[in-house]
Amino acid sequence: MKESWSSVDTLETNFRPLVVIELAKGTKEETIEWFTKRIVDKKTNGGAQLLIKPLVTENGGENIYLVGASHLRLLLGAENVGLVKECNDNSMRAFTYSSRKTFKDFADDNQNFLTMSECQYIIKHELENLRAKDEKMIPGYPQAKLYPGKSIVRRLLTNGILVQIFPLHDREELKKLRHTWYGQVKIGYQPLDEIRCYFGETIALYFGFLEYFTFALIPMAVIGIPYYVFAWEDYDKYVMFATFNLLWSTVILEVWKRICAVMTYRWGTLLMKRQFEEPRPGFHGVLGINPVTGREEPVYSSIKRQLRIYLVSVPFVCLCLYFSLYVMMIYFDLEQWALDYHEENKSNFSSLMLYVPSIIYAVVIEIMNRIYRYAAEFLTSWENHRLESSYQNHLILKVLVFNFLNCFASLFYIAFVLFDMKLLRQSLATLLITSQILNQFAESLLPYWLQKRYMKKMKERMHSLKMDTDLSLVEQVNSEKEMGTYFGTFDDYLELFLQFGYVSLFSCVYPLAAVFAVLNNITEIYSDALKMCRVYKRPFAEPTANIGVWQLAFETMSVISVVTNCILIGMSPQVNALFPDSKMDLILTVALVEHLLLAIKFVMAFVIPDKPRDIQIKLAKLEFESLEALKQQMFTESYSYLCDDMREQ
Amino acid sequence: MKESWSSVDTLETNFRPLVVIELAKGTKEETIEWFTKRIVDKKTNGGAQLLIKPLVTENGGENIYLVGASHLRLLLGAENVGLVKECNDNSMRAFTYSSRKTFKDFADDNQNFLTMSECQYIIKHELENLRAKDEKMIPGYPQAKLYPGKSIVRRLLTNGILVQIFPLHDREELKKLRHTWYGQVKIGYQPLDEIRCYFGETIALYFGFLEYFTFALIPMAVIGIPYYVFAWEDYDKYVMFATFNLLWSTVILEVWKRICAVMTYRWGTLLMKRQFEEPRPGFHGVLGINPVTGREEPVYSSIKRQLRIYLVSVPFVCLCLYFSLYVMMIYFDLEQWALDYHEENKSNFSSLMLYVPSIIYAVVIEIMNRIYRYAAEFLTSWENHRLESSYQNHLILKVLVFNFLNCFASLFYIAFVLFDMKLLRQSLATLLITSQILNQFAESLLPYWLQKRYMKKMKERMHSLKMDTDLSLVEQVNSEKEMGTYFGTFDDYLELFLQFGYVSLFSCVYPLAAVFAVLNNITEIYSDALKMCRVYKRPFAEPTANIGVWQLAFETMSVISVVTNCILIGMSPQVNALFPDSKMDLILTVALVEHLLLAIKFVMAFVIPDKPRDIQIKLAKLEFESLEALKQQMFTESYSYLCDDMREQ
């Protein structure tokens, strides 16, 4: 059987395993044969022309296959996915095989021209674009329907025949990366370029943002410390701090766009053309004609989806929001009870009890956030969005609204209904610190500990099998396939988003928040790095040019924080003392200042260019060149026509 | 001499004059010979390969030349400028000569495939792209320096050798257009498609916006009338009117984007690729290397420009704004004086006198706006912007800020400093009506009258020369070259922008403003149409896909109007009566409502898609097709590589 799907390419001696495919146990022989044949088949026959080898283990095949590709195949694939690489003249250009000699570090025998994660991304792309031709179903599984153009891998995944596809770690590289990243105790930047080479742009950009954001918080933290130390309560100092914060938060978000552009230009993703978006794997519907592609594919009525959104999802979200507010009211009852208890008893225990409601509430909030997250994912996938991007947007919107209310409703209530600044400060501190501790624990330490325990077990089993202790490829694959899957940067960004809320929304009441945020983020960098390198399977690289919808989310938060801070300052007794006669003047002044600040924010966001000047020039240069090339081509064509025309006359 | 620059093409019998070139009197022979040779020269020799004929008049050549082109040349030019035309399958595609058969209405003998204005646009584009090769100067004019790649026409224009280039009217078409547009008394839409065919997309889009805006104002006008008739002063009715206005203004601006997308898709400009922007004619500097194109061209330091902007332009604008406020204060003194005079005399004359200050002020505002306009144009061109778009943005910003303050400062003062609603209503009415009358007069009637008088004179002269009365080509050219030049839609949009301000900023005080705006706009359509068809030279068509920066200007105005209207409602005695005990509650409520309205506005702007669904699908289809074509091309290429590779192995 193995001979039938080995082509000329498969015989290549230097087969380098890049991606692992795990099929379900008991997958039928004919299915395996058909699938592997499609993978190695020539491009002209509709195959992917990749290399595949079964992983031979001691106790027989476990339906695990290793996928690789010839060097040439990978280069052509790089052209196909539109990879952008650096040229000899230091400009970034889309890689094409015919112009390969002009690229930096390119040599026909240089296997490292493409990084391993790029190779894996190419293979993933090729596998996902392996499409059914005239098959009506997956051989051996009549219920797994196919139609011309349907991605085979996606159908195999949705039908559970394909358990998972994941890229292999490169143990040598990983070791080096771990060392430079968090292996040594030093103060300095993260090795973002190395992270990008190993994990891809999306993850590198997250770590870049985390680092940038931490640095950006330092001025706020530094200014905040004396407020706490000297217990400054002067009105002018608070106003100064809040104003600084507001302008600062606008500046850092705008500057981030520029830094992001510089980074993604260097990585080539800023120039990468957007690929046509295929339906997401989970999308289902009756077969119909797609109006855009003209192809047969599942079609789902937009009206049905709208009905699902507005009649089910929206009411559900509202109900959850109501429930969250209800829980908040219970918290305030508890708080009151604890206060009464303390008043009555005045013991050490009772003063400790004062903090208990807040801690319980923080834990409950975290739990509710996590449960709601699952519900939101379920609902959004039930809404049956055709595109991954639209699914993501609806999911993010649902989760953000709930998380925002859940985390900040009690603070808003304390600030603007109870007017209790002391309680606000105390709640803010408790919420911030508790949620940070919980997050660090649930995100990294717990999985790390589980992973450690599992590895220990594995090793014991291995030893009992009396195999050599040096981890072979088989062992590597077997250990990696059991590792957890990293589901993307969503949770990490969400955590930063909420942290930004704690820091900026009530910054003038609790200047110390920034200090805690900075401390948390420094450990966060390490625990996230540990998580990526040790706990999870290697994720596929995802090229991206920016942090997407999170930019908008952070900007919205910074607009809201202008409003809250202005109100807080207006409510402070020091400011009230300035307008002893007329509350009205006070409110009008505050409103005026707020509008001015908002106007300044918008003007600043408008005036600061999103890309630095040199990047702008480089982009303009590329655009100019492509236009010139087009013109040249047209000119040659039209010249031939004009010559013909003259000859005729 | 004439033989030397006539090529094969020039001998074509059906020469159709499209564009007129007027050279300065006394231009040297060698210059004319060189210039005309470059125009008719072959593309391969760096010429434009157009046709040119001198206009032979009775009293000898007047240095006027007619430019045309062969049908084939125009088709190739259409491909070059990237014209988008409708295909046989009703989709819009960029025209290419090789795929010409697939386009609707294309036939080799159909000279009307391209509209006349498209042909003229192509010729203008070809003339402007006639570039110097190795000439160091314009022959005969050593002071008119040239360098490789410099547009010859632009250098001739800046040196005054070329007086003007303008497209000829098509008398037959114009007659038809005039008839359908404003010749008959009927209620209905304007013939926008015909306007677009004749005048191009920019002008058609202006008339489309004017019409849309007028229709959009009608609901506001209709709702406003009963407020005036029944003198409704109830608080709830005012709040309803203002709320309706605010949401309505958001909706109409969003819907306009959709309508605009539909129109420009039909016209093909939505799909037109942006051309690389060349330096504007007036840009000057020392010769250097452009970092983007790598070509030798004038370079002007960005720092110098910034210095000019921040050290000269900004202070000047501030000074003008101060002066405008100073004039406003004089107006209030006059107003007070008139009031005192009326109090003392109580005669008919004195009550008439009450209106005099407002009218004088309105006239002064108009005069100041116009003077400032010239100053702004001078300053902006002195700032020496490299690109036309950046010049335009700086000019528009300068003019908008001044016009806004000049027109609305007095109203703001009356509303929020004097708190005099009666005076506000009266001033608003006077300002609005006076400025409308002045505009109509200065824009159309005056030029029309001047034009009429000139034509009469011309005709008399013609008669005295005893020529036949049927207007020949010579007469047409001679009369058109004396007509005024239409400088673009800037002033027309500005007028609409200020009108939108009058209508929306204080809408809850003077609901009748919308009625006046509607009435004005109906006559405005006619007077603008008259202006385009009768008063001005035919302008070159300018392809455009939207109304550009004006969309942003209108949206900003509608945000400001939310703030002003909320304050006005909060100040009304009816609303004050609702909060008899606490002014504070009133202000807080108003602020809350304002923030809610602003939030709703932003959410609405975000939620309403900018393009209708069917246009989105059509655009996605085009994108998909081009991606597929690219993939196909790559596939063919990579297949050949892979085959080679296999053969080698």
Tab-separated table of N, CA and C in Angstrom, chain B residues 530-640:
chain	number	residue	atom	x	y	z
B	530	LEU	N	-27.592	75.952	-14.725
B	530	LEU	CA	-27.432	77.052	-15.676
B	530	LEU	C	-25.978	77.471	-15.767
B	531	LYS	N	-25.365	77.592	-14.585
B	531	LYS	CA	-23.967	77.980	-14.486
B	531	LYS	C	-23.079	77.002	-15.255
B	532	MET	N	-23.325	75.721	-15.070
B	532	MET	CA	-22.492	74.713	-15.725
B	532	MET	C	-22.676	74.730	-17.234
B	533	CYS	N	-23.925	74.916	-17.661
B	533	CYS	CA	-24.214	74.774	-19.093
B	533	CYS	C	-23.975	76.062	-19.859
B	534	ARG	N	-24.170	77.205	-19.214
B	534	ARG	CA	-24.186	78.465	-19.956
B	534	ARG	C	-23.036	79.394	-19.637
B	535	VAL	N	-22.628	79.403	-18.367
B	535	VAL	CA	-21.725	80.471	-17.952
B	535	VAL	C	-20.269	80.079	-18.099
B	536	TYR	N	-19.969	78.826	-17.721
B	536	TYR	CA	-18.555	78.456	-17.663
B	536	TYR	C	-18.143	77.622	-18.864
B	537	LYS	N	-16.825	77.637	-19.103
B	537	LYS	CA	-16.210	76.687	-20.026
B	537	LYS	C	-16.570	75.293	-19.575
B	538	ARG	N	-16.601	74.376	-20.512
B	538	ARG	CA	-16.797	72.989	-20.115
B	538	ARG	C	-15.590	72.564	-19.279
B	539	PRO	N	-15.806	71.978	-18.091
B	539	PRO	CA	-14.657	71.502	-17.312
B	539	PRO	C	-14.246	70.097	-17.758
B	540	PHE	N	-13.010	69.752	-17.518
B	540	PHE	CA	-12.588	68.375	-17.778
B	540	PHE	C	-13.269	67.450	-16.781
B	541	ALA	N	-13.658	66.268	-17.251
B	541	ALA	CA	-14.248	65.279	-16.363
B	541	ALA	C	-13.194	64.825	-15.361
B	542	GLU	N	-13.600	64.645	-14.101
B	542	GLU	CA	-12.690	64.132	-13.071
B	542	GLU	C	-13.322	62.889	-12.473
B	543	PRO	N	-12.735	61.718	-12.690
B	543	PRO	CA	-13.339	60.542	-12.064
B	543	PRO	C	-13.166	60.607	-10.558
B	544	THR	N	-14.219	60.271	-9.819
B	544	THR	CA	-14.121	60.246	-8.365
B	544	THR	C	-15.115	59.226	-7.837
B	545	ALA	N	-14.816	58.669	-6.670
B	545	ALA	CA	-15.663	57.605	-6.139
B	545	ALA	C	-16.512	58.074	-4.963
B	546	ASN	N	-16.232	59.278	-4.427
B	546	ASN	CA	-17.018	59.775	-3.296
B	546	ASN	C	-16.795	61.272	-3.152
B	547	ILE	N	-17.471	61.876	-2.160
B	547	ILE	CA	-17.339	63.320	-2.026
B	547	ILE	C	-16.167	63.685	-1.116
B	548	GLY	N	-15.371	62.677	-0.769
B	548	GLY	CA	-14.096	62.910	-0.096
B	548	GLY	C	-14.212	63.535	1.270
B	549	VAL	N	-13.439	64.591	1.498
B	549	VAL	CA	-13.309	65.187	2.825
B	549	VAL	C	-14.626	65.832	3.274
B	550	TRP	N	-15.504	66.117	2.344
B	550	TRP	CA	-16.778	66.743	2.710
B	550	TRP	C	-17.642	65.811	3.540
B	551	GLN	N	-17.547	64.521	3.279
B	551	GLN	CA	-18.280	63.558	4.098
B	551	GLN	C	-17.881	63.737	5.569
B	552	LEU	N	-16.578	63.832	5.806
B	552	LEU	CA	-16.065	64.022	7.169
B	552	LEU	C	-16.546	65.352	7.739
B	553	ALA	N	-16.523	66.402	6.909
B	553	ALA	CA	-16.941	67.730	7.372
B	553	ALA	C	-18.408	67.705	7.801
B	554	PHE	N	-19.250	67.098	6.985
B	554	PHE	CA	-20.675	67.033	7.330
B	554	PHE	C	-20.884	66.206	8.594
B	555	GLU	N	-20.111	65.115	8.734
B	555	GLU	CA	-20.283	64.284	9.928
B	555	GLU	C	-19.843	65.030	11.182
B	556	THR	N	-18.744	65.795	11.067
B	556	THR	CA	-18.299	66.588	12.213
B	556	THR	C	-19.367	67.589	12.610
B	557	MET	N	-19.954	68.259	11.608
B	557	MET	CA	-21.005	69.226	11.885
B	557	MET	C	-22.163	68.552	12.612
B	558	SER	N	-22.484	67.322	12.217
B	558	SER	CA	-23.636	66.696	12.851
B	558	SER	C	-23.306	66.274	14.286
B	559	VAL	N	-22.032	66.013	14.582
B	559	VAL	CA	-21.642	65.740	15.975
B	559	VAL	C	-21.763	67.015	16.805
B	560	ILE	N	-21.266	68.136	16.247
B	560	ILE	CA	-21.348	69.403	16.979
B	560	ILE	C	-22.805	69.766	17.236
B	561	SER	N	-23.661	69.469	16.263
B	561	SER	CA	-25.063	69.867	16.416
B	561	SER	C	-25.752	69.075	17.530
B	562	VAL	N	-25.272	67.861	17.822
B	562	VAL	CA	-25.830	67.128	18.965
B	562	VAL	C	-25.590	67.926	20.239
B	563	VAL	N	-24.352	68.424	20.383
B	563	VAL	CA	-24.002	69.167	21.592
B	563	VAL	C	-24.840	70.432	21.693
B	564	THR	N	-24.874	71.232	20.616
B	564	THR	CA	-25.594	72.513	20.689
B	564	THR	C	-27.077	72.298	20.964
B	565	ASN	N	-27.676	71.337	20.304
B	565	ASN	CA	-29.115	71.138	20.489
B	565	ASN	C	-29.453	70.675	21.894
B	566	CYS	N	-28.582	69.812	22.439
B	566	CYS	CA	-28.835	69.370	23.814
B	566	CYS	C	-28.784	70.547	24.781
B	567	ILE	N	-27.794	71.426	24.566
B	567	ILE	CA	-27.691	72.586	25.456
B	567	ILE	C	-28.906	73.486	25.293
B	568	LEU	N	-29.316	73.710	24.044
B	568	LEU	CA	-30.462	74.586	23.804
B	568	LEU	C	-31.713	74.046	24.482
B	569	ILE	N	-31.918	72.737	24.363
B	569	ILE	CA	-33.099	72.154	24.990
B	569	ILE	C	-32.999	72.285	26.504
B	570	GLY	N	-31.787	72.064	27.021
B	570	GLY	CA	-31.604	72.191	28.466
B	570	GLY	C	-31.887	73.597	28.951
B	571	MET	N	-31.650	74.600	28.070
B	571	MET	CA	-31.867	75.983	28.475
B	571	MET	C	-33.302	76.436	28.343
B	572	SER	N	-34.122	75.672	27.628
B	572	SER	CA	-35.489	76.147	27.355
B	572	SER	C	-36.289	76.195	28.659
B	573	PRO	N	-37.140	77.216	28.827
B	573	PRO	CA	-37.881	77.377	30.087
B	573	PRO	C	-38.774	76.179	30.387
B	574	GLN	N	-39.286	75.527	29.318
B	574	GLN	CA	-40.163	74.380	29.542
B	574	GLN	C	-39.414	73.258	30.253
B	575	VAL	N	-38.194	73.003	29.781
B	575	VAL	CA	-37.419	71.931	30.403
B	575	VAL	C	-37.014	72.359	31.808
B	576	ASN	N	-36.663	73.629	31.969
B	576	ASN	CA	-36.292	74.122	33.283
B	576	ASN	C	-37.427	73.956	34.278
B	577	ALA	N	-38.665	74.129	33.777
B	577	ALA	CA	-39.827	73.998	34.660
B	577	ALA	C	-39.980	72.569	35.166
B	578	LEU	N	-39.440	71.619	34.438
B	578	LEU	CA	-39.540	70.217	34.859
B	578	LEU	C	-38.660	69.921	36.055
B	579	PHE	N	-37.617	70.719	36.208
B	579	PHE	CA	-36.709	70.520	37.341
B	579	PHE	C	-36.740	71.774	38.208
B	580	PRO	N	-37.838	71.997	38.878
B	580	PRO	CA	-37.956	73.280	39.589
B	580	PRO	C	-36.982	73.387	40.764
B	581	ASP	N	-36.650	72.262	41.374
B	581	ASP	CA	-35.858	72.327	42.596
B	581	ASP	C	-34.353	72.405	42.313
B	582	SER	N	-33.932	71.638	41.347
B	582	SER	CA	-32.485	71.479	41.234
B	582	SER	C	-32.010	71.677	39.806
B	583	LYS	N	-31.268	72.733	39.622
B	583	LYS	CA	-30.625	72.977	38.331
B	583	LYS	C	-29.647	71.845	38.016
B	584	MET	N	-29.089	71.288	39.091
B	584	MET	CA	-28.049	70.282	38.919
B	584	MET	C	-28.598	69.050	38.216
B	585	ASP	N	-29.776	68.616	38.695
B	585	ASP	CA	-30.383	67.446	38.067
B	585	ASP	C	-30.625	67.698	36.589
B	586	LEU	N	-31.085	68.913	36.294
B	586	LEU	CA	-31.338	69.283	34.902
B	586	LEU	C	-30.073	69.102	34.071
B	587	ILE	N	-28.984	69.701	34.541
B	587	ILE	CA	-27.759	69.657	33.746
B	587	ILE	C	-27.253	68.232	33.607
B	588	LEU	N	-27.331	67.485	34.713
B	588	LEU	CA	-26.866	66.100	34.648
B	588	LEU	C	-27.698	65.308	33.643
B	589	THR	N	-29.018	65.536	33.663
B	589	THR	CA	-29.884	64.825	32.718
B	589	THR	C	-29.512	65.179	31.285
B	590	VAL	N	-29.344	66.490	31.058
B	590	VAL	CA	-28.991	66.920	29.703
B	590	VAL	C	-27.675	66.272	29.262
B	591	ALA	N	-26.689	66.280	30.177
B	591	ALA	CA	-25.387	65.705	29.823
B	591	ALA	C	-25.527	64.222	29.517
B	592	LEU	N	-26.339	63.544	30.326
B	592	LEU	CA	-26.535	62.111	30.112
B	592	LEU	C	-27.163	61.850	28.740
B	593	VAL	N	-28.224	62.638	28.447
B	593	VAL	CA	-28.911	62.468	27.164
B	593	VAL	C	-27.940	62.736	26.013
B	594	GLU	N	-27.137	63.774	26.164
B	594	GLU	CA	-26.182	64.122	25.112
B	594	GLU	C	-25.219	62.969	24.860
B	595	HIS	N	-24.688	62.405	25.945
B	595	HIS	CA	-23.737	61.303	25.762
B	595	HIS	C	-24.410	60.099	25.125
B	596	LEU	N	-25.644	59.849	25.528
B	596	LEU	CA	-26.371	58.723	24.925
B	596	LEU	C	-26.548	58.941	23.427
B	597	LEU	N	-26.972	60.175	23.072
B	597	LEU	CA	-27.190	60.472	21.656
B	597	LEU	C	-25.902	60.312	20.861
B	598	LEU	N	-24.811	60.816	21.434
B	598	LEU	CA	-23.529	60.683	20.735
B	598	LEU	C	-23.167	59.213	20.569
B	599	ALA	N	-23.383	58.424	21.635
B	599	ALA	CA	-23.070	56.995	21.544
B	599	ALA	C	-23.917	56.339	20.468
B	600	ILE	N	-25.231	56.683	20.450
B	600	ILE	CA	-26.118	56.102	19.424
B	600	ILE	C	-25.615	56.464	18.027
B	601	LYS	N	-25.223	57.734	17.881
B	601	LYS	CA	-24.706	58.178	16.573
B	601	LYS	C	-23.528	57.322	16.124
B	602	PHE	N	-22.563	57.139	17.039
B	602	PHE	CA	-21.371	56.383	16.652
B	602	PHE	C	-21.715	54.931	16.348
B	603	VAL	N	-22.604	54.365	17.172
B	603	VAL	CA	-22.985	52.969	16.914
B	603	VAL	C	-23.687	52.861	15.560
B	604	MET	N	-24.581	53.833	15.285
B	604	MET	CA	-25.292	53.801	14.000
B	604	MET	C	-24.315	53.905	12.843
B	605	ALA	N	-23.381	54.834	12.947
B	605	ALA	CA	-22.403	55.006	11.870
B	605	ALA	C	-21.593	53.735	11.679
B	606	PHE	N	-21.394	53.016	12.777
B	606	PHE	CA	-20.594	51.794	12.722
B	606	PHE	C	-21.414	50.645	12.145
B	607	VAL	N	-22.697	50.586	12.526
B	607	VAL	CA	-23.524	49.426	12.171
B	607	VAL	C	-24.009	49.493	10.720
B	608	ILE	N	-24.386	50.690	10.251
B	608	ILE	CA	-24.909	50.785	8.886
B	608	ILE	C	-23.754	50.573	7.903
B	609	PRO	N	-23.821	49.533	7.075
B	609	PRO	CA	-22.696	49.286	6.155
B	609	PRO	C	-22.581	50.410	5.123
B	610	ASP	N	-21.341	50.739	4.759
B	610	ASP	CA	-21.115	51.848	3.838
B	610	ASP	C	-21.526	51.518	2.416
B	611	LYS	N	-21.607	50.241	2.106
B	611	LYS	CA	-22.004	49.862	0.758
B	611	LYS	C	-23.174	48.897	0.843
B	612	PRO	N	-24.170	49.035	-0.031
B	612	PRO	CA	-25.283	48.080	-0.009
B	612	PRO	C	-24.785	46.671	-0.319
B	613	ARG	N	-25.589	45.691	0.109
B	613	ARG	CA	-25.164	44.299	0.021
B	613	ARG	C	-24.840	43.869	-1.403
B	614	ASP	N	-25.666	44.304	-2.370
B	614	ASP	CA	-25.420	43.820	-3.730
B	614	ASP	C	-24.120	44.390	-4.288
B	615	ILE	N	-23.801	45.642	-3.917
B	615	ILE	CA	-22.520	46.207	-4.361
B	615	ILE	C	-21.368	45.460	-3.696
B	616	GLN	N	-21.543	45.160	-2.401
B	616	GLN	CA	-20.508	44.389	-1.699
B	616	GLN	C	-20.246	43.064	-2.413
B	617	ILE	N	-21.336	42.389	-2.798
B	617	ILE	CA	-21.185	41.088	-3.466
B	617	ILE	C	-20.475	41.271	-4.795
B	618	LYS	N	-20.880	42.317	-5.541
B	618	LYS	CA	-20.238	42.541	-6.842
B	618	LYS	C	-18.745	42.814	-6.674
B	619	LEU	N	-18.402	43.617	-5.675
B	619	LEU	CA	-16.983	43.912	-5.442
B	619	LEU	C	-16.232	42.647	-5.039
B	620	ALA	N	-16.853	41.849	-4.156
B	620	ALA	CA	-16.205	40.615	-3.713
B	620	ALA	C	-15.991	39.681	-4.892
B	621	LYS	N	-16.974	39.668	-5.795
B	621	LYS	CA	-16.883	38.810	-6.972
B	621	LYS	C	-15.679	39.201	-7.821
B	622	LEU	N	-15.538	40.505	-8.037
B	622	LEU	CA	-14.400	40.989	-8.834
B	622	LEU	C	-13.084	40.611	-8.179
B	623	GLU	N	-13.013	40.825	-6.846
B	623	GLU	CA	-11.786	40.525	-6.125
B	623	GLU	C	-11.483	39.044	-6.242
B	624	PHE	N	-12.529	38.245	-6.071
B	624	PHE	CA	-12.356	36.801	-6.167
B	624	PHE	C	-11.815	36.413	-7.534
B	625	GLU	N	-12.400	36.997	-8.576
B	625	GLU	CA	-11.960	36.657	-9.932
B	625	GLU	C	-10.493	36.999	-10.145
B	626	SER	N	-10.098	38.195	-9.660
B	626	SER	CA	-8.701	38.572	-9.900
B	626	SER	C	-7.765	37.671	-9.107
B	627	LEU	N	-8.185	37.273	-7.881
B	627	LEU	CA	-7.353	36.362	-7.098
B	627	LEU	C	-7.256	35.005	-7.783
B	628	GLU	N	-8.394	34.545	-8.346
B	628	GLU	CA	-8.404	33.264	-9.052
B	628	GLU	C	-7.464	33.302	-10.258
B	629	ALA	N	-7.541	34.434	-10.990
B	629	ALA	CA	-6.697	34.567	-12.179
B	629	ALA	C	-5.226	34.512	-11.791
B	630	LEU	N	-4.912	35.206	-10.683
B	630	LEU	CA	-3.532	35.228	-10.201
B	630	LEU	C	-3.084	33.823	-9.833
B	631	LYS	N	-3.992	33.115	-9.117
B	631	LYS	CA	-3.683	31.758	-8.685
B	631	LYS	C	-3.443	30.874	-9.905
B	632	GLN	N	-4.290	31.027	-10.912
B	632	GLN	CA	-4.189	30.222	-12.119
B	632	GLN	C	-2.827	30.438	-12.773
B	633	GLN	N	-2.473	31.742	-12.830
B	633	GLN	CA	-1.205	32.104	-13.453
B	633	GLN	C	-0.039	31.486	-12.678
B	634	MET	N	-0.098	31.606	-11.344
B	634	MET	CA	0.937	31.031	-10.493
B	634	MET	C	0.989	29.530	-10.671
B	635	PHE	N	-0.196	28.932	-10.746
B	635	PHE	CA	-0.263	27.490	-10.866
B	635	PHE	C	0.446	27.031	-12.135
B	636	THR	N	0.140	27.720	-13.245
B	636	THR	CA	0.761	27.345	-14.512
B	636	THR	C	2.275	27.448	-14.398
B	637	GLU	N	2.722	28.572	-13.801
B	637	GLU	CA	4.162	28.769	-13.637
B	637	GLU	C	4.778	27.672	-12.781
B	638	SER	N	4.186	27.471	-11.593
B	638	SER	CA	4.825	26.541	-10.666
B	638	SER	C	4.753	25.122	-11.219
B	639	TYR	N	3.707	24.840	-11.996
B	639	TYR	CA	3.633	23.522	-12.595
B	639	TYR	C	4.835	23.288	-13.505
B	640	SER	N	5.173	24.305	-14.269
B	640	SER	CA	6.297	24.129	-15.185
B	640	SER	C	7.594	23.909	-14.405
